[in-house]
Amino acid sequence: MAQQDTVELVDIFGDRYALVRAGSVSHRLLFGQSFTFIDPPERFLNRLAGEDHAVLASLLQLVDSLGTFGISPYTAKKRLVDALEAGEIKVYLLESDHWLQDAGGVPSQSSPPPEVSREAPRSQQTGSRHAKAAAPSVKKAEAAIATDPGITGGKVARLEFMGAPATKSELDATEANNQREDSYSLKQQEQLMTNGAARTTREMLLAIESGHIPRYLVRVGPKKNFAHGTFANPNNEFAFAAEPADLRGLSAEEAMRKVGWTDEWIENCKGEEIVACIVDTHSSEEFQSVGNLEWDDLKKKALSDKDFLRDMKLKNISFQESENFFAMAQATPVGATPNNLAATEKEKYDLFRVSLAQKYSANRLYTGFGATMSEDGNLGARELMINNISGVDDGYRLDKVEHSLVFLGTI
């Protein structure tokens, strides 16, 4: 008697997949068993294709581990699909469960854990022929990964952009660089902005990783923006700023892109003189409240901000929905839209992102892990937060701090 194909239904990062193992392949389906990671998921995924597929029971734990090890759901899902297919398992993204009956399958009475997987005996056709029969309700997985990769290719975490974790020697060198940067005078920072060279992307990411709060901050924009005598908009609770080390030797347009200006806003600055405004935060107590502003920090600020919560209420977005939207935003690549949102949810999510941009300047290029990004998906400069201690109309005043305006060019 010919062997039957075996079908497993399994949830992978929120999407339901059918894993079809042809009858000629050994039926060692052990879904539902517990599995504990010894290696980070990145290494596990690299090894998966050469191991028994029973370890797929770890999928649910992998979801919980993503944030810890800096792997996005998009990257992990793509690697899992590739590894499965390399192991002769056909992978299909389901729109519904009904295709099982449509293609002749009958669900088994033996039930592995609900909502994780179940077996169903199949007819004597091959897995690929079943896919053809089920075409109206089944999509090939690699052509339909549900998570939008955005402008980053699916990357969402700092470690993904770093490529490899920081070594001890790198962190030691970064600390030495941090101390050297803080030792410079304002005049030296001004000269380096014109004659120096910007640090590499990895050096910038290592500076974020180190957690060091720099002495010097810089903002880039039209000279007229600083004519009011303020470093940033005094109506805002806090402002974003960069480190001078990431902008050295760049043209006006290059510097603007590197700190996150969009093409549209750069176009609006045509004919304007562009400057870098560098401040010495150690010269004034008014400028010493500097810190990181990553997704968790922004969430904490926003959900304790009465004005933001009032805005959410006016947009018919509940507190719980706001919390959920922050989680979605953190797990979604820059420039992408969260998957599996109903039309009404997507509308609310878009309004939520508009509010973040308007109130906190966390626009569609905000990465949430301490670095700026340009519209082409390239990382730019380290991004920090400076709090407005003095409040409306009196905050960020340049006459309270030692500063320098460095001319970068005319757009």
Steps between C-alpha positions, in 0.01 A plus 500: 500500500634842404588738776272800550613857505493660843379852571582711803322828567720733703495867598823679410516854635129556475445338158349154444715273285452151360814285500458213255741207534485264201437129559851408392647698787525362854207609717686628803252773593545587863324837520380601843809372681689746717837631388732744678748720318864458588621711210358839402222459238730646232736202536209260537349616171832458324518140622135410444523365144744230607310378804189300577195717449362404839669816630226700329310452824712790623320749275287642779805547724685656208237772476563588865876501442504736201540821695775356719718390214413778254342293221193635323199275433546563127862377500423199719195401301682521168785284632258242637317474169828463310627237745180298488492489123865400494391202714242389242202644686259702285392823672173680425350812656130434566211738456269248670489141626232399250751404231563173687151375423504660152814303412369172642657507846316398816623640835631236738329425830837489679560857607833659578474827699211721372592792272854366458470197273295199399553208265276407209532192280514583129420330174777334303580816304826686554526815705558715192187361330299575813623858480359524148162367613491752783613796292197727570577511874874426533799724416861393460672618816811660356283717274269605781691566821239704681730743680588803288884531482476881467815685394732291720450156350318391813759614755363665812763461773843655553674161508360414157666810356823432688524154347700363791497579873756745635827345614679603818780661300246701300324620813833595658592699188155663500540610860838655415341683206217624723747645748700665221185659353407643839849643546483717187433871530205656319748658256647159421154357441430787262820435304441126485152556359661657195831315473436167671349172379177345623529176696379178339152358549633225724692753710179698537305189605775408747470848653129435555580156638744650750224709657734801540321836505712741293601848605434660158174494307418634154191588299504570126268729305450835326684784671171685545379221731756611757440873447246493784783417738388146585659160443159335448130584513433629855137385473607136507562293812819357349698512177718264299866577442800321348869459581745721304726197436247359251473813283859605441615584149150475348328739262187683609267254326693195622484623858128570477428151368720344766302656785170390347375785280268366226536581130185713519634717781841532339331614179317767702840632615633571150702823503540495879829520692536181702688494830594255774427643845734336754437546873725418796253345744758516783496880483140537616268321740219580259651261245610214723181293492606272214412135451395228260156495344431153369157341457467400865598850612256663258220267608558583867495873428195493275282280720562728797437815294149635561502697175594194295238284672238772442596503132464122485155522661388758245610258228302219664819310591491335841793474742527127428501566126777758549707241686440248223594753231831572674577127497409483132711803412803358681473170313433657159784601265534870420276596209277193544146441620422231759349190343160348574330830590132541421407818311376678814813397696728622223323835496549533876863391477566764233344767723714376789818539291393849390466599866848365581643705214317819591556491875836325531655534151505119476420500129492212252884487500524457878687175573440479873843352576711815526600571138359715222409360160476646150219423257712243318524291817859590588592583859627847571600648835456416864177656626454625856234684696541829680225602742351847506568591862389864484172435321300688239648828367816471708644162409814414300622861497840530336597796717505256793758264349832513321429423137629537146328531161701326229410587139457180294392650167197612305245251371 
